[in-house]
Amino acid sequence: MREINASIPFDKALWRQDIAASQAHVAMLATQGIVSAADADAISGGLATIAGEYAEHGVPEDWSLEDIHMTTESRLATLIGPTAGRLHTARSRNDQVATDFRLWVRDACDEALANLAALQRALVERAGEHTESIMPGFTHLQTAQPVTLGHHLLAYYEMAARDVSRFAAARARMNECPLGAAALAGTGFPIDRRATAAALGFDRPTANSLDSVSDRDFALDYLMAASQCALHLSRLAEEFIIWASQPFGFVTLPDSLSTGSSIMPQKKNPDAAELVRGHSGRIIGALTSLMITMKGLPLAYSKDMQDDKPPVFEAAGLLTLCLAAMTGMVAGATFRTPRMRQAAELGYATATDLADWLVREAGIPFREAHHITGAAVKLAESRGVALDKLELSELQAIDARIDARVFAALSVEASVASRSSYGGTAPSEVCLRVADARVALGLEG
Ligand code: ARG
């Protein structure tokens, strides 16, 4: 029983939150006249001593004391005697753990938000350097149309911006204090829940005591935001893995985020990116784990809920690592822009531009233009040249309405420059979006 019951091996991570919530609780008990000022002073002093001990030596792990709450209460009794027992007036471990854990997850949201801001800054910084760098844009991982590298990086900026809004929304929603819900039904003592909520930085107390002790939506909200963020980081990691492979050769990863092979001297492996891709699976697994823990539980508290902490702690630690790794990768990567530009010329990436030109300049319906372009691509393919290296006479043999002006539309530069619709890949447009992002991040003015 001791072994299956104990949560101290992992919930000792909550010690700061547990002490803070107990301090708020005992101060409120004294203000309300539920414990004497002298007893409250003794308890508060004892809690401060314990916090100092934990900070210096760590939290002792005695499994017979079960969890962080009992461990601290037992130490308090050793320090100040039976008065320690007054601390638990008008509360239960059920509202205590719900409060501690909310405080912890709230901090985890703040950490994710700070780390996401660093990633966004790195993305915008690099996008600003590469508003004119041309690379192939892909669909189905097949060359589709040329795009700019800055545009590609800003796509991840947008994903990160949505992650920010998810963490911020989760944080706002969870910022209600369960303390005072007691075991499940509230308490008959004249407590002041608004006071403890305010002391702990919550916006207000939770409104239903049964929900207060049995709700873990706040942890699930965090894990959902973390999962979606990890999913984005995994996609970005995958891009770097592909780009760093020799056939692509679009990027040289920072040495600090790569490893060598123990047997092949020429190897430089994108391990950090691969681990971000791998860790994202564990973060999504944490979300699944807690959802499955919660889905069958009747109101109110059930001991299953003790299993809420390991997945959240693990996911939070992994997310911090993944965000740091990808921020370092974006900031430190060397983009091989000549190679990217060269690749953009392969695969007839400007075929759509030829079709668009036929529509615009020769008044041909798009479907027919598409057909003519197909013939031109086939010819270029058979001759082993790019579209803009075909002779005018060859193009005119396919369709007489083509004239020399077409060549201006067929370069990759002309192609990207023409895509200046809002949110498009044109350098002019990407510059504007970089400027917007800089303002949004507070990097301007
Ligand atoms: N260690 C427990 C947890 O993490 C604390 C709450 C225990 N409550 C109880 N009624 N046994 O969930």
Coordinates of C-alpha atoms and ligand atoms in Angstrom, one line a residue:
M1 CA 0.0 0.0 0.0
R2 CA 2.8 2.4 0.9
E3 CA 4.3 1.9 -2.6
I4 CA 1.2 2.3 -4.6
N5 CA -0.1 5.1 -2.5
A6 CA 2.9 7.4 -2.4
S7 CA 3.1 10.4 -4.6
I8 CA 6.0 12.2 -2.9
P9 CA 8.5 11.0 -5.4
F10 CA 6.9 13.3 -8.0
D11 CA 4.7 15.7 -6.1
K12 CA 7.6 17.1 -4.2
A13 CA 8.0 19.3 -7.2
L14 CA 5.0 21.2 -5.8
W15 CA 6.7 22.3 -2.6
R16 CA 6.9 26.0 -3.4
Q17 CA 3.2 26.1 -4.4
D18 CA 2.2 24.1 -1.3
I19 CA 4.0 26.4 1.1
A20 CA 2.6 29.5 -0.6
A21 CA -0.9 28.2 -0.5
S22 CA -0.5 27.3 3.2
Q23 CA 0.8 30.7 4.0
A24 CA -2.2 32.3 2.3
H25 CA -4.5 29.9 4.1
V26 CA -3.2 30.5 7.6
A27 CA -3.1 34.3 7.1
M28 CA -6.8 34.2 6.1
L29 CA -7.6 31.9 9.1
A30 CA -6.0 34.5 11.4
T31 CA -7.8 37.5 9.8
Q32 CA -11.1 35.6 10.1
G33 CA -10.4 34.8 13.8
I34 CA -10.4 31.0 13.1
V35 CA -6.9 30.6 14.5
S36 CA -5.2 33.0 17.0
A37 CA -2.7 35.5 15.7
A38 CA 0.0 33.8 17.8
D39 CA -0.8 30.4 16.4
A40 CA -0.8 31.8 12.9
D41 CA 2.6 33.4 13.5
A42 CA 4.1 30.1 14.7
I43 CA 2.7 28.3 11.7
S44 CA 3.8 30.9 9.2
G45 CA 7.3 31.0 10.8
G46 CA 7.5 27.2 10.7
L47 CA 6.5 27.1 7.0
A48 CA 9.2 29.7 6.2
T49 CA 11.7 27.5 8.0
I50 CA 10.6 24.5 6.0
A51 CA 10.8 26.4 2.7
G52 CA 14.4 27.2 3.6
E53 CA 15.2 23.6 4.3
Y54 CA 13.6 22.4 1.1
A55 CA 15.4 25.0 -0.9
E56 CA 18.7 24.0 0.6
H57 CA 18.5 20.2 1.0
G58 CA 15.6 19.2 -1.2
V59 CA 12.3 17.6 0.0
P60 CA 12.8 14.4 2.0
E61 CA 11.2 11.4 0.5
D62 CA 9.5 9.3 3.2
W63 CA 6.9 7.2 1.4
S64 CA 5.0 6.5 4.6
L65 CA 4.2 10.3 4.6
E66 CA 2.6 9.8 1.2
D67 CA 2.7 13.2 -0.4
I68 CA 4.1 16.8 -0.2
H69 CA 1.2 17.9 1.9
M70 CA 1.7 15.3 4.6
T71 CA 5.5 15.7 4.4
T72 CA 5.2 19.4 5.1
E73 CA 2.6 19.1 7.8
S74 CA 4.7 16.4 9.6
R75 CA 7.8 18.6 9.5
L76 CA 5.8 21.5 10.8
A77 CA 4.6 19.4 13.8
T78 CA 8.2 18.5 14.6
L79 CA 9.2 22.2 14.4
I80 CA 6.3 23.9 16.3
G81 CA 4.4 21.1 18.0
P82 CA 0.6 20.4 18.1
T83 CA -0.2 24.0 16.9
A84 CA 0.8 22.7 13.5
G85 CA -2.5 20.8 13.4
R86 CA -4.5 24.0 13.2
L87 CA -3.2 24.8 9.7
H88 CA -5.5 22.1 8.2
T89 CA -8.6 23.8 9.6
A90 CA -11.2 24.4 6.9
R91 CA -9.3 22.7 4.1
S92 CA -8.6 19.3 2.8
R93 CA -5.8 17.8 0.8
N94 CA -8.3 17.7 -2.1
D95 CA -8.6 21.5 -2.4
Q96 CA -4.9 21.8 -1.4
V97 CA -3.6 19.7 -4.2
A98 CA -6.0 21.3 -6.7
T99 CA -4.6 24.7 -5.7
D100 CA -1.0 23.7 -5.7
F101 CA -1.2 22.1 -9.1
R102 CA -3.1 25.1 -10.6
L103 CA -0.3 27.4 -9.4
W104 CA 2.3 25.1 -10.9
V105 CA 0.5 24.8 -14.2
R106 CA 0.0 28.6 -14.3
D107 CA 3.8 29.0 -14.0
A108 CA 4.3 26.4 -16.8
C109 CA 2.0 28.5 -19.0
D110 CA 4.1 31.6 -18.3
E111 CA 7.3 29.7 -19.1
A112 CA 5.9 28.4 -22.4
L113 CA 4.8 32.0 -23.3
A114 CA 8.2 33.4 -22.6
N115 CA 9.9 30.6 -24.6
L116 CA 7.5 31.0 -27.5
A117 CA 8.3 34.7 -27.6
A118 CA 12.0 33.8 -28.0
L119 CA 11.2 31.4 -30.8
Q120 CA 9.0 34.1 -32.5
R121 CA 11.8 36.6 -32.2
A122 CA 14.3 34.2 -33.8
L123 CA 11.8 33.4 -36.7
V124 CA 11.1 37.0 -37.4
E125 CA 14.8 37.9 -37.2
R126 CA 15.8 35.3 -39.8
A127 CA 12.7 36.0 -42.0
G128 CA 13.8 39.6 -42.1
E129 CA 17.2 38.5 -43.4
H130 CA 15.7 36.4 -46.1
T131 CA 12.7 38.3 -47.5
E132 CA 14.4 38.0 -51.0
S133 CA 16.0 34.5 -50.7
I134 CA 14.3 32.2 -53.1
M135 CA 13.6 28.5 -52.5
P136 CA 11.2 26.0 -53.9
G137 CA 7.8 25.9 -52.3
F138 CA 6.3 22.4 -52.1
T139 CA 3.0 20.7 -52.1
H140 CA 3.1 16.9 -51.7
L141 CA 6.9 17.5 -51.2
Q142 CA 7.0 18.1 -54.9
T143 CA 8.3 21.4 -56.3
A144 CA 5.2 23.6 -56.8
Q145 CA 6.1 27.3 -57.0
P146 CA 9.0 29.4 -55.9
V147 CA 8.6 31.0 -52.5
T148 CA 10.8 33.2 -50.3
L149 CA 12.6 31.7 -47.3
G150 CA 11.3 34.6 -45.2
H151 CA 7.8 33.7 -46.2
H152 CA 8.4 30.0 -45.2
L153 CA 9.8 31.0 -41.8
L154 CA 6.9 33.4 -41.2
A155 CA 4.5 30.5 -41.6
Y156 CA 6.0 29.1 -38.4
Y157 CA 5.7 32.5 -36.8
E158 CA 2.0 32.3 -37.4
M159 CA 1.8 28.9 -35.8
A160 CA 3.7 30.1 -32.8
A161 CA 1.4 33.1 -32.5
R162 CA -1.6 30.8 -32.3
D163 CA 0.3 28.7 -29.6
V164 CA 0.7 31.9 -27.7
S165 CA -3.0 32.6 -27.8
R166 CA -3.8 29.1 -26.7
F167 CA -1.4 29.3 -23.6
A168 CA -2.7 32.7 -22.8
A169 CA -6.3 31.6 -23.0
A170 CA -5.6 28.5 -20.9
R171 CA -3.8 30.6 -18.3
A172 CA -6.8 33.1 -18.1
R173 CA -9.3 30.3 -17.8
M174 CA -7.4 28.4 -15.0
N175 CA -6.8 31.5 -12.9
E176 CA -9.5 30.7 -10.3
C177 CA -8.7 29.5 -6.8
P178 CA -10.1 26.1 -5.5
L179 CA -8.8 26.6 -2.0
G180 CA -11.7 26.6 0.5
A181 CA -13.7 24.0 -1.4
A182 CA -12.3 21.6 1.3
A183 CA -12.9 17.9 0.8
L184 CA -15.8 18.4 -1.7
A185 CA -18.7 20.3 -0.1
G186 CA -17.2 23.5 1.2
T187 CA -16.8 24.3 4.9
G188 CA -18.8 25.6 7.9
F189 CA -15.9 27.8 9.1
P190 CA -16.2 31.5 8.2
I191 CA -13.4 31.5 5.7
D192 CA -12.8 34.3 3.1
R193 CA -12.1 32.6 -0.2
R194 CA -11.7 35.9 -2.0
A195 CA -8.8 36.8 0.3
T196 CA -6.9 33.5 -0.3
A197 CA -7.6 33.8 -4.1
A198 CA -6.2 37.3 -4.2
A199 CA -3.2 36.4 -2.1
L200 CA -2.2 33.7 -4.5
G201 CA -2.7 35.9 -7.6
F202 CA -6.0 34.3 -8.7
D203 CA -8.7 36.4 -10.3
R204 CA -11.5 34.9 -8.1
P205 CA -12.4 31.7 -6.2
T206 CA -13.9 28.8 -8.1
A207 CA -17.7 28.8 -7.9
N208 CA -18.6 25.1 -7.2
S209 CA -16.8 23.1 -4.5
L210 CA -17.4 19.7 -6.2
D211 CA -16.0 21.0 -9.4
S212 CA -13.1 22.7 -7.6
V213 CA -11.7 19.4 -6.2
S214 CA -12.4 17.2 -9.2
D215 CA -11.6 19.5 -12.1
R216 CA -8.4 19.0 -14.0
D217 CA -9.4 20.9 -17.1
F218 CA -6.6 23.4 -16.4
A219 CA -4.0 20.7 -16.8
L220 CA -5.7 19.4 -19.9
D221 CA -5.9 22.9 -21.4
Y222 CA -2.2 23.2 -20.7
L223 CA -1.4 19.8 -22.3
M224 CA -3.6 20.6 -25.3
A225 CA -1.7 23.9 -25.9
A226 CA 1.6 22.1 -25.3
S227 CA 0.6 19.3 -27.7
Q228 CA -0.3 21.6 -30.5
C229 CA 2.8 23.6 -29.9
A230 CA 4.9 20.4 -29.9
L231 CA 3.2 19.4 -33.1
H232 CA 4.3 22.7 -34.7
L233 CA 7.8 22.3 -33.4
S234 CA 7.9 18.7 -34.8
R235 CA 6.9 19.9 -38.2
L236 CA 9.6 22.6 -38.1
A237 CA 12.2 20.0 -36.9
E238 CA 11.2 17.8 -39.8
E239 CA 11.8 20.6 -42.3
F240 CA 15.3 21.1 -40.9
I241 CA 16.0 17.4 -41.0
I242 CA 15.0 17.3 -44.7
W243 CA 16.8 20.5 -45.5
A244 CA 20.0 19.4 -43.9
S245 CA 20.1 16.1 -45.8
Q246 CA 22.7 16.0 -48.6
P247 CA 20.3 15.7 -51.6
F248 CA 18.6 18.9 -50.4
G249 CA 21.5 20.7 -48.8
F250 CA 19.4 23.8 -48.0
V251 CA 20.8 24.3 -44.5
T252 CA 23.8 23.7 -42.4
L253 CA 22.7 23.1 -38.8
P254 CA 24.6 24.7 -35.9
D255 CA 27.3 22.3 -34.6
S256 CA 26.0 23.0 -31.1
L257 CA 22.7 21.2 -32.0
S258 CA 24.2 18.3 -34.1
T259 CA 26.2 15.2 -33.3
G260 CA 28.8 13.1 -35.1
S261 CA 28.7 9.4 -35.7
S262 CA 30.8 7.0 -33.7
I263 CA 31.8 5.1 -36.9
M264 CA 31.2 7.3 -39.9
P265 CA 33.6 10.3 -39.7
Q266 CA 31.9 12.4 -42.3
K267 CA 28.5 12.3 -40.5
K268 CA 26.8 15.3 -38.9
N269 CA 23.4 14.2 -37.6
P270 CA 20.4 16.5 -36.8
D271 CA 19.8 14.8 -33.4
A272 CA 18.3 17.8 -31.7
A273 CA 15.7 18.1 -34.5
E274 CA 15.0 14.4 -34.4
L275 CA 14.5 14.5 -30.7
V276 CA 12.1 17.4 -31.0
R277 CA 10.2 15.3 -33.5
G278 CA 10.3 12.4 -31.0
H279 CA 9.5 14.3 -27.9
S280 CA 6.4 15.8 -29.5
G281 CA 5.0 12.3 -29.4
R282 CA 5.6 12.0 -25.7
I283 CA 3.9 15.4 -25.1
I284 CA 0.9 14.4 -27.1
G285 CA 1.0 11.1 -25.2
A286 CA 0.8 13.0 -21.9
L287 CA -2.4 14.7 -23.1
T288 CA -3.9 11.3 -24.0
S289 CA -2.8 9.8 -20.7
L290 CA -4.5 12.5 -18.6
M291 CA -7.7 12.5 -20.7
I292 CA -8.0 8.8 -20.2
T293 CA -7.3 9.1 -16.4
M294 CA -10.1 11.6 -16.1
K295 CA -12.8 10.4 -18.5
G296 CA -14.4 7.8 -16.2
L297 CA -14.3 9.6 -12.9
P298 CA -17.5 10.5 -11.0
L299 CA -17.6 13.6 -8.8
A300 CA -15.7 14.5 -6.8
Y301 CA -12.1 13.6 -6.0
S302 CA -10.8 10.1 -6.8
K303 CA -7.3 8.9 -6.1
D304 CA -6.8 8.2 -9.8
M305 CA -6.3 12.0 -10.0
Q306 CA -3.0 11.7 -8.3
D307 CA -1.8 10.4 -11.6
D308 CA -2.4 13.8 -13.1
K309 CA 1.0 15.1 -12.2
P310 CA 3.7 12.9 -13.9
P311 CA 2.4 13.5 -17.5
V312 CA 2.1 17.3 -16.9
F313 CA 5.6 17.5 -15.4
E314 CA 7.1 15.4 -18.1
A315 CA 5.4 17.3 -20.9
A316 CA 6.4 20.7 -19.4
G317 CA 10.0 19.7 -19.2
L318 CA 10.1 18.3 -22.7
L319 CA 8.3 21.4 -24.1
T320 CA 10.9 23.7 -22.6
L321 CA 13.7 21.6 -24.2
C322 CA 11.9 21.5 -27.6
L323 CA 11.3 25.2 -27.6
A324 CA 14.9 25.9 -26.7
A325 CA 16.2 23.5 -29.3
M326 CA 14.2 24.9 -32.1
T327 CA 14.9 28.5 -31.1
G328 CA 18.6 27.7 -31.2
M329 CA 18.2 25.9 -34.6
V330 CA 16.4 28.8 -36.2
A331 CA 18.8 31.4 -34.8
G332 CA 21.9 29.4 -35.6
A333 CA 21.2 27.7 -38.9
T334 CA 23.2 28.7 -42.0
F335 CA 20.8 28.8 -44.9
R336 CA 22.5 27.8 -48.2
T337 CA 20.6 30.3 -50.3
P338 CA 22.4 29.7 -53.6
R339 CA 21.5 26.0 -53.3
M340 CA 17.9 26.9 -52.5
R341 CA 17.6 29.2 -55.5
Q342 CA 19.1 26.5 -57.7
A343 CA 16.6 24.0 -56.5
A344 CA 13.8 26.5 -57.1
E345 CA 14.7 26.4 -60.8
L346 CA 14.3 22.7 -61.0
G347 CA 10.9 21.1 -61.4
Y348 CA 9.4 23.8 -63.7
A349 CA 8.3 25.8 -60.7
T350 CA 7.4 28.8 -62.8
A351 CA 4.9 26.8 -65.0
T352 CA 2.0 28.6 -63.3
D353 CA 3.6 31.9 -64.2
L354 CA 3.6 30.9 -67.8
A355 CA -0.1 30.0 -67.6
D356 CA -0.9 33.2 -65.7
W357 CA 1.0 35.2 -68.4
L358 CA -1.1 33.6 -71.2
V359 CA -4.3 34.5 -69.3
R360 CA -3.2 38.1 -68.6
E361 CA -1.3 39.1 -71.7
A362 CA -2.9 36.9 -74.4
G363 CA -6.4 36.8 -73.0
I364 CA -6.5 33.0 -73.1
P365 CA -8.9 31.2 -70.7
F366 CA -7.0 29.6 -67.8
R367 CA -7.8 26.0 -68.6
E368 CA -6.5 26.4 -72.1
A369 CA -3.4 28.3 -70.8
H370 CA -2.8 25.3 -68.4
H371 CA -2.9 23.0 -71.4
I372 CA -0.4 25.1 -73.5
T373 CA 1.9 25.3 -70.5
G374 CA 1.8 21.5 -70.1
A375 CA 3.1 21.2 -73.7
A376 CA 5.9 23.7 -72.9
V377 CA 6.9 21.8 -69.8
K378 CA 7.0 18.6 -71.7
L379 CA 9.2 20.1 -74.4
A380 CA 11.6 21.7 -71.8
E381 CA 11.7 18.3 -70.0
S382 CA 12.6 16.5 -73.3
R383 CA 15.4 19.0 -73.9
G384 CA 16.6 19.0 -70.3
V385 CA 16.3 22.8 -69.9
A386 CA 14.4 25.2 -67.7
L387 CA 11.3 26.9 -69.1
D388 CA 13.0 30.2 -69.5
K389 CA 15.8 28.5 -71.6
L390 CA 13.4 27.5 -74.3
E391 CA 13.7 29.4 -77.6
L392 CA 11.0 31.9 -78.4
S393 CA 10.4 30.0 -81.7
E394 CA 9.9 26.8 -79.8
L395 CA 7.3 28.4 -77.6
Q396 CA 5.6 30.0 -80.5
A397 CA 5.4 26.7 -82.3
I398 CA 3.3 25.5 -79.3
D399 CA 1.1 28.7 -79.4
A400 CA 1.6 31.6 -81.7
R401 CA 0.1 34.1 -79.2
I402 CA 3.3 33.8 -77.1
D403 CA 5.8 36.7 -77.6
A404 CA 9.2 37.7 -76.2
R405 CA 7.7 39.5 -73.2
V406 CA 7.0 36.1 -71.7
F407 CA 10.6 35.6 -70.6
A408 CA 10.3 38.4 -68.0
A409 CA 7.6 36.3 -66.3
L410 CA 9.5 33.0 -66.3
S411 CA 12.4 33.7 -63.9
V412 CA 12.0 32.6 -60.3
E413 CA 12.6 36.3 -59.2
A414 CA 9.7 37.5 -61.4
S415 CA 7.5 34.6 -60.1
V416 CA 7.9 35.5 -56.4
A417 CA 7.7 39.2 -57.0
S418 CA 4.4 38.8 -58.8
R419 CA 2.8 37.0 -55.8
S420 CA 2.1 40.2 -53.9
S421 CA -1.4 39.5 -52.7
Y422 CA -1.9 40.0 -48.9
G423 CA -0.1 37.2 -47.2
G424 CA 1.7 36.2 -50.4
T425 CA 5.3 35.2 -50.9
A426 CA 6.5 38.4 -52.8
P427 CA 9.5 40.0 -51.0
S428 CA 7.6 43.3 -50.8
E429 CA 4.8 41.5 -49.0
V430 CA 7.1 39.5 -46.7
C431 CA 8.8 42.7 -45.7
L432 CA 5.4 44.1 -44.6
R433 CA 4.6 41.0 -42.6
V434 CA 8.0 41.0 -40.9
A435 CA 7.3 44.6 -39.9
D436 CA 3.9 43.7 -38.5
A437 CA 5.4 40.8 -36.6
R438 CA 8.1 43.0 -35.2
V439 CA 5.4 45.4 -33.9
A440 CA 3.4 42.5 -32.5
L441 CA 6.4 41.3 -30.6
G442 CA 7.2 44.8 -29.3
L443 CA 10.5 44.9 -31.2
E444 CA 9.6 48.2 -32.8
G445 CA 9.2 51.7 -31.4
Ligands
ARG1 N1 -1.5 13.0 -3.1 C1 -2.9 13.3 -3.4 C2 -3.0 13.8 -4.9 O1 -2.0 14.1 -5.5 C3 -3.4 14.4 -2.6 C4 -4.9 14.4 -2.4 C5 -5.2 13.2 -1.5 N2 -6.6 13.3 -1.1 C6 -7.2 12.2 -0.6 N3 -8.4 12.3 -0.3 N4 -6.5 11.1 -0.4 O2 -4.0 13.7 -5.5

